[in-house]
Amino acid sequence: MKTKNQRKRTDKVFVDYNDYRDRAFGLKWGTAFAIDELNKVITDNKENDQNVIIELSQMNRKEIDDVLQLAFIKSKKVTIQLNMIDEHGHYYNNLVGNFRGFADLEYLYIDDKPIKWGLVRNISIVDSD
């Protein structure tokens, strides 16, 4: 029994146009995601290669203490360059944080994270413009 809104539909039959057989749907998407991840890694590597940190002068302990004391008194953030380089010979990004006056013989603490005194190459107060 047919209703008045019902249409006659034909069977959908898909016939290959030629001998070409495409990859399965899941394989296509898996490859697309892998290529996307590869492109992201390549872009990140290019950005990291262009981001070269300039070597700052080595400061002695008194100079470091003076900067930390001023930063603590004025409640300013500091930026620290560590005496550490990556596998390509570049310095790591500078650490930025607050010095809250905590230090001992081995460590100073920036945002409650311990940093060995011997790893500090240079320290300066961050301008808050």
Phi, psi and omega in degrees: 000129183257142172265167185286342179269353183280135179250155176280126181248145177264155176291140178269118181238126179256124181243135178299137180285320177212200184281353183290130175241122181283161176293160178296152184304314181298323180292320178300311183293322178300318179293320180298318179294321179296319179293321178298315178297319179298316179298322178295318179295318179298316179297316179299318179297319178297317179295319179294323178294327180278343182267081181260124180276129180285137179289122177266163183292148178286127179258150175272174186298322180295317179297319179296315179300318180298316179294317180297320180297315179296318179297321179293315181296319184269000183054049180253153174283155176239156173241135185236128171261127181271155175279056181224136177236154180275186183293347179260003179085014179260147175288149176289162177302146179294146175274139178232133179182184181261136172263119185258017176091007181262124177201154173224196183293330183260325190230152162246157186239119177248120185051042179065013176258129181285137176229125180295139180303320183293342179274347183281118177267312184209146179219142177211161179277137180280128175288129181258070179269000000 
